[in-house]
DNA sequence: AGGAAACTGGACTGTCAAGTCCAATTGATG
DNA sequence: CATCAATTGGACTTGACAGTCCAGTTTCCT
């Protein structure tokens, strides 16, 4: 089995940089134009690398795609991580919501898009995306668990389940926002998710505040 | 401008049948393998048509794609239409939910997938998908409006907004169910949507029944 | 019937994209 | 410095795919 993955034998500083440039360019293009509309020639031009460089660092297009997907997952997690790490109250969740809305370019979710865009051949890349989404959901779950241990969420609430629902709302909202070219779907979906969490909050005061989150 | 669309001058019974076969095959393949993985040769083989037939009935691939997208939208609306036409109560919404869950093949939404899969070049096809999703949302909205006029939904509830949230949950749930290869995300997302509607139901009895729809 | 138009088969073209190959250059290392 | 591995340029091969073309067949309509 040829090894062109992380366990590359040696890797010069320059080589590592080239490699990174290539992956970044692939991830950018895949996000911007879509996976199917991203050719290696495009990646070459965008990264300033040559054909032989691509095949020096990656076994084939699928391998590159896999790393691009991993980078995209990293980026998404890096964007939401700090906000989700701080998730320990409804107020913090509203902060997260505002950030997500501010981030929304009506272009959909770069990670969610891959669920539908990756060709069946790219099995590894697919797995990477699945793991990324699951990690994302896990971060939400952890935040909800913190809320619960702080006594903010009802003891019988199920953070794992709620996290699935919340991430579904976000993904669906992003998809519909892309389709409708409007922020409204995402806004409404996220507010539903907020209300869903708020409905399981202990303190009635905070709950009533959140149950009618009609923006403005 | 050449006309190969609906206003085709004349169309034999046989011709119309061939045309339909082609569109159906294209829609099937696009759903099964993805738009990017569907070549005209594939469509030829699946439909038993020849190259010249494809180009006799369609100006180019984008035109075919557009009709395939329209057919896919029709199919989805036809599947949900009867259930959504009957939507006039929480109970009816639960029936719809059960049907959607039963329909789920963990393959995502054939219509939602197109939002991410259609190439930017296929502008018309894109519009068709957007219209399809909007029509779907409209059907949900209409059902909620019926609930409202029946006095089941609070007078200040906004059916249009709720419909966006509900469809977001469905789309996100389907996407995550595809990724996770599990029905759970869709189930949890849909139950959240149900609770969201139930929260705006007048009769407290029905509401309490629905607010904890934890399946089983 | 018989001409026109719809329909069909299938070979052909041009383009583009993935992947290969080899020679040349740069850098690391003893 | 000598040597070897890492790195790079870029031409080349191969195949797939969208789209073209024309000749032949079937159907429609008067």
Short mmCIF file of C-alpha atoms (C1' of nucleotides) in Angstrom, two decimals:
data_model
loop_
_atom_site.label_atom_id
_atom_site.label_comp_id
_atom_site.label_asym_id
_atom_site.label_seq_id
_atom_site.Cartn_x
_atom_site.Cartn_y
_atom_site.Cartn_z
CA UNK A 1 0.00 0.00 0.00
CA UNK A 2 1.54 3.33 -0.97
CA UNK A 3 1.67 5.93 1.76
CA UNK A 4 1.07 9.51 0.84
CA UNK A 5 -1.01 10.39 3.86
CA UNK A 6 0.04 11.89 7.17
CA UNK A 7 2.80 9.33 7.65
CA UNK A 8 4.75 10.76 4.71
CA UNK A 9 8.29 9.75 5.42
CA UNK A 10 10.03 13.08 5.42
CA UNK A 11 8.55 16.47 4.69
CA UNK A 12 10.53 19.61 4.15
CA UNK A 13 9.26 22.86 5.57
CA UNK A 14 8.72 24.02 2.04
CA UNK A 15 7.06 20.74 1.12
CA UNK A 16 4.68 20.97 4.04
CA UNK A 17 3.80 24.49 3.02
CA UNK A 18 3.08 23.43 -0.56
CA UNK A 19 0.98 20.59 0.70
CA UNK A 20 -1.04 22.92 2.89
CA UNK A 21 -1.51 25.38 0.04
CA UNK A 22 -2.89 22.61 -2.13
CA UNK A 23 -5.33 21.35 0.47
CA UNK A 24 -6.48 24.86 1.28
CA UNK A 25 -7.05 25.66 -2.37
CA UNK A 26 -9.01 22.46 -2.86
CA UNK A 27 -11.15 23.17 0.18
CA UNK A 28 -11.78 26.73 -0.95
CA UNK A 29 -12.77 25.73 -4.44
CA UNK A 30 -14.94 22.85 -3.28
CA UNK A 31 -16.78 25.21 -0.98
CA UNK A 32 -17.11 28.00 -3.47
CA UNK A 33 -17.96 26.11 -6.65
CA UNK A 34 -18.82 22.68 -5.38
CA UNK A 35 -16.90 19.44 -5.36
CA UNK A 36 -18.05 18.37 -8.81
CA UNK A 37 -16.98 21.66 -10.32
CA UNK A 38 -13.48 21.52 -8.90
CA UNK A 39 -10.88 19.98 -11.19
CA UNK A 40 -7.26 19.35 -10.40
CA UNK A 41 -6.36 21.98 -12.95
CA UNK A 42 -8.40 24.45 -10.93
CA UNK A 43 -6.57 23.42 -7.80
CA UNK A 44 -3.26 23.80 -9.63
CA UNK A 45 -4.06 27.29 -10.71
CA UNK A 46 -5.44 28.38 -7.36
CA UNK A 47 -2.53 26.98 -5.40
CA UNK A 48 0.20 27.70 -7.91
CA UNK A 49 1.29 24.08 -7.80
CA UNK A 50 2.06 21.78 -10.70
CA UNK A 51 0.57 18.42 -11.57
CA UNK A 52 3.55 16.56 -10.27
CA UNK A 53 3.28 18.35 -6.97
CA UNK A 54 -0.33 17.26 -6.58
CA UNK A 55 0.61 13.67 -7.21
CA UNK A 56 3.71 13.93 -5.11
CA UNK A 57 1.70 14.76 -2.03
CA UNK A 58 -1.53 12.89 -2.74
CA UNK A 59 -2.17 9.46 -4.15
CA UNK A 60 -5.11 10.61 -6.21
CA UNK A 61 -7.95 13.08 -6.26
CA UNK A 62 -9.93 11.22 -3.65
CA UNK A 63 -7.05 11.46 -1.21
CA UNK A 64 -6.87 15.20 -1.77
CA UNK A 65 -10.61 15.45 -1.43
CA UNK A 66 -10.44 13.67 1.86
CA UNK A 67 -7.94 16.13 3.25
CA UNK A 68 -9.90 19.05 1.91
CA UNK A 69 -12.98 17.71 3.67
CA UNK A 70 -10.99 17.32 6.87
CA UNK A 71 -9.78 20.90 6.61
CA UNK A 72 -13.29 22.12 5.98
CA UNK A 73 -14.49 20.24 9.05
CA UNK A 74 -11.67 21.74 11.09
CA UNK A 75 -12.60 25.20 9.91
CA UNK A 76 -16.22 24.79 10.85
CA UNK A 77 -15.38 23.36 14.23
CA UNK A 78 -12.86 26.13 14.79
CA UNK A 79 -15.51 28.71 13.99
CA UNK A 80 -18.12 27.25 16.32
CA UNK A 81 -15.82 25.76 18.93
CA UNK A 82 -15.21 28.79 21.10
CA UNK A 83 -18.88 29.66 21.15
CA UNK A 84 -19.94 26.12 21.91
CA UNK A 85 -17.28 25.68 24.55
CA UNK A 86 -18.86 28.64 26.27
CA UNK A 87 -22.33 27.16 25.96
CA UNK A 88 -23.66 26.84 29.49
CA UNK A 89 -26.87 28.86 29.45
CA UNK A 90 -29.67 30.00 27.21
CA UNK A 91 -27.97 33.36 27.00
CA UNK A 92 -24.81 31.73 25.69
CA UNK A 93 -26.86 29.83 23.16
CA UNK A 94 -28.33 33.07 21.93
CA UNK A 95 -24.82 34.39 21.49
CA UNK A 96 -24.05 31.36 19.39
CA UNK A 97 -27.17 31.91 17.36
CA UNK A 98 -26.24 35.51 16.66
CA UNK A 99 -22.80 34.42 15.54
CA UNK A 100 -24.18 31.78 13.21
CA UNK A 101 -26.58 34.26 11.69
CA UNK A 102 -23.80 36.77 11.24
CA UNK A 103 -21.70 34.09 9.57
CA UNK A 104 -24.42 33.06 7.17
CA UNK A 105 -23.62 34.01 3.60
CA UNK A 106 -26.72 32.30 2.23
CA UNK A 107 -24.42 29.78 0.73
CA UNK A 108 -25.33 26.84 2.90
CA UNK A 109 -23.09 24.89 5.23
CA UNK A 110 -19.69 24.06 3.76
CA UNK A 111 -19.71 20.82 5.72
CA UNK A 112 -23.33 19.89 5.20
CA UNK A 113 -22.94 20.51 1.49
CA UNK A 114 -20.34 17.76 1.32
CA UNK A 115 -22.91 15.26 2.55
CA UNK A 116 -24.68 15.70 -0.76
CA UNK A 117 -21.74 16.62 -2.96
CA UNK A 118 -19.10 14.01 -2.31
CA UNK A 119 -19.19 11.26 -4.92
CA UNK A 120 -19.84 7.75 -3.66
CA UNK A 121 -16.29 6.88 -4.69
CA UNK A 122 -14.84 9.19 -2.05
CA UNK A 123 -15.62 6.94 0.88
CA UNK A 124 -12.88 8.23 3.15
CA UNK A 125 -13.83 11.82 2.54
CA UNK A 126 -17.39 10.89 3.37
CA UNK A 127 -16.38 9.37 6.65
CA UNK A 128 -14.40 12.47 7.47
CA UNK A 129 -17.48 14.60 6.94
CA UNK A 130 -19.61 12.30 9.04
CA UNK A 131 -17.07 12.51 11.83
CA UNK A 132 -16.98 16.27 11.54
CA UNK A 133 -20.73 16.57 11.84
CA UNK A 134 -20.77 14.16 14.73
CA UNK A 135 -18.05 16.14 16.47
CA UNK A 136 -20.08 19.28 15.93
CA UNK A 137 -23.12 17.64 17.44
CA UNK A 138 -20.98 16.42 20.31
CA UNK A 139 -19.92 19.96 21.10
CA UNK A 140 -23.55 20.99 21.28
CA UNK A 141 -24.32 18.01 23.45
CA UNK A 142 -21.49 18.90 25.80
CA UNK A 143 -22.77 22.42 26.13
CA UNK A 144 -26.25 21.19 26.92
CA UNK A 145 -24.80 18.79 29.46
CA UNK A 146 -23.07 21.72 31.11
CA UNK A 147 -26.38 23.55 31.25
CA UNK A 148 -27.85 20.48 32.82
CA UNK A 149 -25.18 20.03 35.45
CA UNK A 150 -25.55 23.68 36.31
CA UNK A 151 -29.19 22.93 36.96
CA UNK A 152 -30.34 25.00 34.02
CA UNK A 153 -31.70 22.10 32.03
CA UNK A 154 -34.22 19.70 33.47
CA UNK A 155 -32.56 16.54 34.81
CA UNK A 156 -34.60 14.34 32.50
CA UNK A 157 -33.64 16.24 29.36
CA UNK A 158 -31.45 14.31 26.92
CA UNK A 159 -28.56 16.48 25.72
CA UNK A 160 -27.58 14.03 23.00
CA UNK A 161 -31.06 14.01 21.52
CA UNK A 162 -31.51 17.73 21.79
CA UNK A 163 -28.16 18.23 20.09
CA UNK A 164 -29.33 16.20 17.12
CA UNK A 165 -32.44 18.31 16.83
CA UNK A 166 -30.55 21.57 17.19
CA UNK A 167 -27.96 20.64 14.57
CA UNK A 168 -30.75 19.50 12.27
CA UNK A 169 -32.39 22.89 12.58
CA UNK A 170 -29.11 24.62 11.81
CA UNK A 171 -28.38 22.43 8.79
CA UNK A 172 -31.90 22.68 7.45
CA UNK A 173 -31.99 26.40 8.05
CA UNK A 174 -28.72 26.87 6.21
CA UNK A 175 -29.91 24.76 3.31
CA UNK A 176 -33.17 26.63 2.98
CA UNK A 177 -31.42 29.96 3.42
CA UNK A 178 -29.22 29.07 0.49
CA UNK A 179 -32.19 28.05 -1.59
CA UNK A 180 -34.32 31.05 -0.68
CA UNK A 181 -31.37 33.44 -0.73
CA UNK A 182 -32.62 34.84 2.56
CA UNK A 183 -31.57 34.72 6.18
CA UNK A 184 -35.09 34.10 7.34
CA UNK A 185 -35.20 30.32 7.20
CA UNK A 186 -32.06 29.99 9.27
CA UNK A 187 -33.32 32.58 11.72
CA UNK A 188 -36.65 30.86 12.17
CA UNK A 189 -35.12 27.42 12.40
CA UNK A 190 -32.61 28.50 14.97
CA UNK A 191 -35.24 30.23 17.05
CA UNK A 192 -37.23 27.03 17.02
CA UNK A 193 -34.18 25.21 18.31
CA UNK A 194 -33.72 27.82 21.00
CA UNK A 195 -37.32 27.45 22.07
CA UNK A 196 -36.87 23.71 22.08
CA UNK A 197 -34.05 24.01 24.55
CA UNK A 198 -35.80 26.72 26.50
CA UNK A 199 -38.80 24.44 26.92
CA UNK A 200 -36.62 22.17 29.00
CA UNK A 201 -35.12 24.93 31.08
CA UNK A 202 -35.90 24.92 34.77
CA UNK A 203 -36.24 28.56 35.65
CA UNK A 204 -39.61 29.72 34.30
CA UNK A 205 -38.37 33.30 34.00
CA UNK A 206 -35.63 32.55 31.52
CA UNK A 207 -37.88 30.13 29.72
CA UNK A 208 -40.64 32.60 29.01
CA UNK A 209 -38.05 34.99 27.69
CA UNK A 210 -36.89 32.47 25.17
CA UNK A 211 -40.10 30.89 24.06
CA UNK A 212 -41.06 33.85 21.94
CA UNK A 213 -37.73 34.72 20.39
CA UNK A 214 -39.33 36.37 17.39
CA UNK A 215 -36.37 38.43 16.28
CA UNK A 216 -37.08 42.10 16.79
CA UNK B 1 -34.06 31.08 -29.78
CA UNK B 2 -34.63 27.40 -30.34
CA UNK B 3 -37.59 25.88 -28.56
CA UNK B 4 -37.22 22.43 -27.16
CA UNK B 5 -39.15 23.01 -23.99
CA UNK B 6 -42.82 22.48 -23.26
CA UNK B 7 -43.87 24.41 -26.35
CA UNK B 8 -42.42 21.74 -28.61
CA UNK B 9 -44.31 22.11 -31.81
CA UNK B 10 -45.75 18.68 -32.25
CA UNK B 11 -45.20 15.63 -30.15
CA UNK B 12 -46.21 12.13 -31.09
CA UNK B 13 -47.60 9.84 -28.45
CA UNK B 14 -44.50 7.76 -28.86
CA UNK B 15 -42.32 10.85 -28.78
CA UNK B 16 -43.90 12.04 -25.58
CA UNK B 17 -43.33 8.64 -24.04
CA UNK B 18 -39.67 8.65 -25.02
CA UNK B 19 -39.30 12.11 -23.63
CA UNK B 20 -40.83 11.07 -20.35
CA UNK B 21 -38.63 7.99 -20.15
CA UNK B 22 -35.57 10.16 -20.58
CA UNK B 23 -36.57 12.66 -17.92
CA UNK B 24 -37.52 9.90 -15.50
CA UNK B 25 -34.22 8.12 -16.04
CA UNK B 26 -32.31 11.36 -15.50
CA UNK B 27 -34.22 12.09 -12.31
CA UNK B 28 -33.69 8.57 -11.02
CA UNK B 29 -29.98 8.62 -11.69
CA UNK B 30 -29.51 12.09 -10.28
CA UNK B 31 -31.26 11.00 -7.11
CA UNK B 32 -29.46 7.72 -6.81
CA UNK B 33 -25.91 8.65 -7.77
CA UNK B 34 -25.97 12.41 -7.65
CA UNK B 35 -26.14 15.01 -10.36
CA UNK B 36 -22.40 15.16 -10.90
CA UNK B 37 -22.19 11.42 -11.33
CA UNK B 38 -24.91 11.29 -13.95
CA UNK B 39 -23.65 11.45 -17.53
CA UNK B 40 -25.75 11.53 -20.66
CA UNK B 41 -24.40 8.10 -21.50
CA UNK B 42 -25.82 6.88 -18.22
CA UNK B 43 -29.16 8.41 -19.07
CA UNK B 44 -29.03 6.82 -22.50
CA UNK B 45 -28.42 3.41 -21.06
CA UNK B 46 -31.02 3.72 -18.32
CA UNK B 47 -33.71 5.02 -20.64
CA UNK B 48 -32.79 3.00 -23.70
CA UNK B 49 -32.66 6.16 -25.77
CA UNK B 50 -29.95 7.23 -28.19
CA UNK B 51 -27.87 10.37 -28.26
CA UNK B 52 -29.92 11.87 -31.03
CA UNK B 53 -33.07 11.31 -29.04
CA UNK B 54 -31.67 13.19 -26.09
CA UNK B 55 -30.78 16.12 -28.29
CA UNK B 56 -34.01 15.88 -30.18
CA UNK B 57 -36.03 16.54 -27.05
CA UNK B 58 -33.64 18.71 -25.07
CA UNK B 59 -31.45 21.59 -26.10
CA UNK B 60 -28.61 20.49 -23.84
CA UNK B 61 -27.85 18.78 -20.58
CA UNK B 62 -28.95 21.73 -18.50
CA UNK B 63 -32.36 21.66 -20.11
CA UNK B 64 -32.70 17.99 -19.29
CA UNK B 65 -31.46 18.63 -15.78
CA UNK B 66 -34.08 21.27 -15.35
CA UNK B 67 -36.88 18.90 -16.28
CA UNK B 68 -35.44 16.19 -14.11
CA UNK B 69 -35.42 18.62 -11.21
CA UNK B 70 -39.02 19.56 -11.96
CA UNK B 71 -40.03 15.92 -11.99
CA UNK B 72 -38.23 15.32 -8.72
CA UNK B 73 -40.06 18.27 -7.19
CA UNK B 74 -43.35 16.91 -8.48
CA UNK B 75 -42.62 13.55 -6.99
CA UNK B 76 -41.83 14.97 -3.60
CA UNK B 77 -44.88 17.20 -3.61
CA UNK B 78 -47.02 14.29 -4.75
CA UNK B 79 -45.72 12.19 -1.88
CA UNK B 80 -46.37 14.80 0.77
CA UNK B 81 -49.33 16.55 -0.82
CA UNK B 82 -52.15 14.30 0.36
CA UNK B 83 -50.83 14.27 3.90
CA UNK B 84 -50.30 18.01 3.96
CA UNK B 85 -53.68 18.69 2.41
CA UNK B 86 -55.14 16.82 5.35
CA UNK B 87 -53.10 18.82 7.81
CA UNK B 88 -55.56 20.51 10.13
CA UNK B 89 -54.59 19.29 13.57
CA UNK B 90 -51.66 18.10 15.62
CA UNK B 91 -52.89 14.58 15.12
CA UNK B 92 -52.74 15.03 11.35
CA UNK B 93 -49.24 16.41 11.69
CA UNK B 94 -48.22 13.33 13.56
CA UNK B 95 -49.58 11.24 10.74
CA UNK B 96 -47.42 13.22 8.35
CA UNK B 97 -44.42 12.70 10.58
CA UNK B 98 -44.93 8.96 10.65
CA UNK B 99 -45.19 8.90 6.89
CA UNK B 100 -42.00 10.90 6.45
CA UNK B 101 -40.16 8.61 8.83
CA UNK B 102 -41.47 5.57 7.01
CA UNK B 103 -40.31 7.10 3.72
CA UNK B 104 -36.82 7.86 4.94
CA UNK B 105 -34.21 5.69 3.30
CA UNK B 106 -31.34 7.49 4.99
CA UNK B 107 -30.48 8.87 1.66
CA UNK B 108 -31.40 12.46 2.30
CA UNK B 109 -34.01 14.53 0.52
CA UNK B 110 -33.96 14.16 -3.27
CA UNK B 111 -35.03 17.77 -3.57
CA UNK B 112 -32.85 19.22 -0.85
CA UNK B 113 -29.86 17.40 -2.31
CA UNK B 114 -30.24 19.37 -5.51
CA UNK B 115 -29.72 22.60 -3.60
CA UNK B 116 -26.15 21.51 -3.06
CA UNK B 117 -25.64 19.36 -6.13
CA UNK B 118 -26.79 21.44 -9.06
CA UNK B 119 -23.90 23.19 -10.77
CA UNK B 120 -24.01 26.97 -10.86
CA UNK B 121 -24.43 26.73 -14.61
CA UNK B 122 -27.86 25.13 -14.25
CA UNK B 123 -29.63 28.29 -13.26
CA UNK B 124 -33.05 27.22 -14.47
CA UNK B 125 -32.86 23.91 -12.70
CA UNK B 126 -31.89 25.76 -9.57
CA UNK B 127 -34.92 28.00 -9.79
CA UNK B 128 -37.09 24.95 -10.28
CA UNK B 129 -35.77 23.45 -7.06
CA UNK B 130 -36.25 26.68 -5.17
CA UNK B 131 -39.83 26.85 -6.39
CA UNK B 132 -40.38 23.26 -5.37
CA UNK B 133 -39.13 23.85 -1.86
CA UNK B 134 -41.16 27.00 -1.58
CA UNK B 135 -44.25 25.14 -2.75
CA UNK B 136 -43.58 22.48 -0.16
CA UNK B 137 -43.26 25.11 2.54
CA UNK B 138 -46.46 26.69 1.26
CA UNK B 139 -48.32 23.44 1.72
CA UNK B 140 -47.17 23.30 5.31
CA UNK B 141 -48.15 26.90 5.80
CA UNK B 142 -51.59 26.24 4.41
CA UNK B 143 -52.08 23.36 6.77
CA UNK B 144 -51.05 25.46 9.73
CA UNK B 145 -53.41 28.20 8.58
CA UNK B 146 -56.20 25.64 8.56
CA UNK B 147 -55.30 24.69 12.09
CA UNK B 148 -55.43 28.32 12.97
CA UNK B 149 -58.77 29.02 11.40
CA UNK B 150 -60.12 26.00 13.18
CA UNK B 151 -59.00 27.64 16.36
CA UNK B 152 -56.36 25.04 17.01
CA UNK B 153 -53.43 27.38 16.59
CA UNK B 154 -53.13 30.58 18.54
CA UNK B 155 -54.37 33.59 16.56
CA UNK B 156 -51.01 35.32 16.84
CA UNK B 157 -49.06 32.37 15.51
CA UNK B 158 -47.43 32.92 12.13
CA UNK B 159 -48.03 29.93 9.85
CA UNK B 160 -45.55 31.14 7.26
CA UNK B 161 -42.76 31.39 9.80
CA UNK B 162 -43.57 28.12 11.47
CA UNK B 163 -43.61 26.44 8.09
CA UNK B 164 -40.05 27.62 7.43
CA UNK B 165 -38.93 26.22 10.76
CA UNK B 166 -40.71 22.93 10.22
CA UNK B 167 -39.30 22.43 6.75
CA UNK B 168 -35.85 23.33 8.04
CA UNK B 169 -36.14 20.63 10.65
CA UNK B 170 -37.19 18.11 8.04
CA UNK B 171 -34.39 19.03 5.66
CA UNK B 172 -31.77 19.11 8.36
CA UNK B 173 -33.03 15.87 9.82
CA UNK B 174 -32.90 14.18 6.44
CA UNK B 175 -29.39 15.47 5.80
CA UNK B 176 -28.10 14.29 9.16
CA UNK B 177 -29.91 10.99 8.81
CA UNK B 178 -28.08 10.45 5.57
CA UNK B 179 -24.78 11.33 7.14
CA UNK B 180 -25.31 9.28 10.29
CA UNK B 181 -27.01 6.45 8.42
CA UNK B 182 -29.66 6.45 11.09
CA UNK B 183 -33.27 7.48 11.41
CA UNK B 184 -32.69 9.14 14.72
CA UNK B 185 -31.72 12.63 13.59
CA UNK B 186 -34.82 12.94 11.45
CA UNK B 187 -36.98 11.58 14.22
CA UNK B 188 -35.61 14.00 16.79
CA UNK B 189 -35.76 16.94 14.43
CA UNK B 190 -39.32 16.24 13.45
CA UNK B 191 -40.39 15.83 17.05
CA UNK B 192 -38.87 19.19 17.79
CA UNK B 193 -40.92 20.67 14.97
CA UNK B 194 -44.02 18.99 16.33
CA UNK B 195 -43.37 20.43 19.75
CA UNK B 196 -42.78 23.80 18.18
CA UNK B 197 -46.24 23.71 16.65
CA UNK B 198 -47.78 22.20 19.74
CA UNK B 199 -46.40 25.05 21.79
CA UNK B 200 -48.69 27.37 19.88
CA UNK B 201 -51.74 25.19 20.18
CA UNK B 202 -54.66 26.56 22.10
CA UNK B 203 -56.07 23.59 23.92
CA UNK B 204 -53.68 22.83 26.79
CA UNK B 205 -54.69 19.17 26.78
CA UNK B 206 -53.52 18.49 23.25
CA UNK B 207 -50.48 20.61 23.82
CA UNK B 208 -49.21 18.68 26.78
CA UNK B 209 -49.65 15.51 24.84
CA UNK B 210 -47.42 16.80 22.10
CA UNK B 211 -44.75 18.62 24.02
CA UNK B 212 -43.07 15.42 25.07
CA UNK B 213 -43.27 13.42 21.88
CA UNK B 214 -40.25 11.32 22.77
CA UNK B 215 -40.88 8.45 20.44
CA UNK B 216 -41.96 5.33 22.22
"C1'" DA C 1 -50.97 7.97 -51.57
"C1'" DG C 2 -47.32 10.85 -50.62
"C1'" DG C 3 -44.80 14.66 -48.86
"C1'" DA C 4 -43.52 16.72 -44.55
"C1'" DA C 5 -42.33 16.37 -40.04
"C1'" DA C 6 -41.33 13.71 -36.11
"C1'" DC C 7 -38.38 10.29 -34.62
"C1'" DT C 8 -34.24 7.28 -34.19
"C1'" DG C 9 -29.40 4.96 -34.72
"C1'" DG C 10 -24.91 5.57 -34.23
"C1'" DA C 11 -20.60 7.26 -35.77
"C1'" DC C 12 -17.77 11.28 -35.19
"C1'" DT C 13 -15.49 15.56 -33.07
"C1'" DG C 14 -13.49 18.49 -29.71
"C1'" DT C 15 -12.55 19.36 -25.10
"C1'" DC C 16 -11.32 18.63 -20.68
"C1'" DA C 17 -9.88 16.11 -16.86
"C1'" DA C 18 -7.27 12.41 -14.31
"C1'" DG C 19 -3.28 10.28 -13.99
"C1'" DT C 20 1.79 9.04 -15.75
"C1'" DC C 21 6.51 9.95 -16.61
"C1'" DC C 22 11.01 11.75 -16.59
"C1'" DA C 23 14.28 15.05 -16.33
"C1'" DA C 24 15.88 18.83 -13.61
"C1'" DT C 25 16.53 21.31 -9.28
"C1'" DT C 26 16.69 22.07 -4.45
"C1'" DG C 27 17.66 20.83 0.13
"C1'" DA C 28 19.27 17.77 3.87
"C1'" DT C 29 22.89 15.16 5.86
"C1'" DG C 30 26.97 12.79 6.83
"C1'" DC D 1 31.53 18.31 -0.84
"C1'" DA D 2 29.12 14.23 -2.12
"C1'" DT D 3 25.10 11.80 -2.26
"C1'" DC D 4 20.50 10.85 -1.88
"C1'" DA D 5 15.86 12.11 -1.06
"C1'" DA D 6 12.52 15.62 -1.49
"C1'" DT D 7 10.64 18.65 -4.61
"C1'" DT D 8 9.22 20.68 -8.99
"C1'" DG D 9 8.06 21.61 -14.18
"C1'" DG D 10 5.65 20.28 -17.76
"C1'" DA D 11 4.82 17.29 -21.58
"C1'" DC D 12 2.27 13.20 -22.61
"C1'" DT D 13 -1.36 9.43 -22.46
"C1'" DT D 14 -5.81 7.82 -21.88
"C1'" DG D 15 -10.49 7.96 -21.31
"C1'" DA D 16 -14.87 10.06 -20.56
"C1'" DC D 17 -18.20 13.13 -21.78
"C1'" DA D 18 -21.01 16.91 -24.10
"C1'" DG D 19 -22.45 17.98 -28.25
"C1'" DT D 20 -22.77 17.43 -33.75
"C1'" DC D 21 -24.14 15.31 -37.92
"C1'" DC D 22 -26.41 12.74 -41.26
"C1'" DA D 23 -28.68 9.03 -42.98
"C1'" DG D 24 -32.60 6.15 -42.31
"C1'" DT D 25 -37.32 5.05 -40.36
"C1'" DT D 26 -41.90 5.93 -38.63
"C1'" DT D 27 -45.91 8.71 -38.13
"C1'" DC D 28 -48.97 12.40 -39.26
"C1'" DC D 29 -51.89 15.01 -42.26
"C1'" DT D 30 -54.04 16.35 -46.43
#
